Protein backbone atom coordinates (compact mmCIF):
# COMPACT_ATOMS: atom_id res chain seq x y z
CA UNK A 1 0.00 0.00 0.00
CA UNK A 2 2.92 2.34 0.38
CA UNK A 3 4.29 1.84 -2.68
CA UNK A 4 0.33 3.00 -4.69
CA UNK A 5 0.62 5.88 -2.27
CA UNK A 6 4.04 6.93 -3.55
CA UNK A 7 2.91 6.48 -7.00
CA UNK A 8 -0.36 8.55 -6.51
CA UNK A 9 1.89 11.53 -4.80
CA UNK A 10 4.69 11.45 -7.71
CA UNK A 11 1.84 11.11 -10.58
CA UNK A 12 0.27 14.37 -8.43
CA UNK A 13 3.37 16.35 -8.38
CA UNK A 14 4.04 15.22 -12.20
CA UNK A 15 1.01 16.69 -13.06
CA UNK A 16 0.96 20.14 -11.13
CA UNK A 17 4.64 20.41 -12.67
CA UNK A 18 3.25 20.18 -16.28
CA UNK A 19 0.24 22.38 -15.77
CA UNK A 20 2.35 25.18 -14.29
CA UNK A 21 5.20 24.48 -17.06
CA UNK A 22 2.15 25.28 -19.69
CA UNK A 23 0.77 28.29 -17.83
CA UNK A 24 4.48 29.47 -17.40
CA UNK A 25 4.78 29.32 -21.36
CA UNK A 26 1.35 30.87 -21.95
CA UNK A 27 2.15 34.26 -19.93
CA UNK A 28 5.10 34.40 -21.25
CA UNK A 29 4.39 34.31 -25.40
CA UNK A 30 1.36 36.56 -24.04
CA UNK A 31 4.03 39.00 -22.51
CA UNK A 32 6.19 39.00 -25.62
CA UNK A 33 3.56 40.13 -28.36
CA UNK A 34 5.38 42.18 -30.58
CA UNK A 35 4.56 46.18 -30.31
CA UNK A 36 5.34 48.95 -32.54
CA UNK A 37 7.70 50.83 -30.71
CA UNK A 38 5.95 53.98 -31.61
CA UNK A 39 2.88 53.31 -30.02
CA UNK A 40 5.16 52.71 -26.68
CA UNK A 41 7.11 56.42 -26.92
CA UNK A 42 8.33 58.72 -28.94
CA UNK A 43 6.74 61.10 -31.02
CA UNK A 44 3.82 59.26 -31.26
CA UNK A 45 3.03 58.65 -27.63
CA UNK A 46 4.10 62.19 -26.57
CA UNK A 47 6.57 60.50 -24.01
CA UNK A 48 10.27 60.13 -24.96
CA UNK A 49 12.05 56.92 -25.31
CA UNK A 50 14.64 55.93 -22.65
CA UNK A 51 18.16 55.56 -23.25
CA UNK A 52 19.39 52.21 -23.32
CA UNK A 53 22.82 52.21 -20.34
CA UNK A 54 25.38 50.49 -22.14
């Protein structure tokens, strides 16, 4: 009976692991849509663009 138990908890973990690996992936292609860079500042936006620190 131990052993099923162990099984259950690892096939539980699996799972949660895969489900947050998905939702993980979904933000982040949702978070790297490509924008115009116009729309984000500039002349456009009224606001100007910040300088990159090299």
């Amino acid at each position: 009976m131990p052993v099923a138990r162990l099984i259950i908890v690892f096939l539980m973990l699996g799972s949660f692991a895969l489900v947050f690996a998905a939702l993980v992936r979904q933000s982040e292609e949702m978070s790297f849509r490509p924008q115009p860079t116009a729309s984000r500042c500039g002349d456009a936006a009224g606001t100007p663009c910040p300088q990159r620190a090299l």
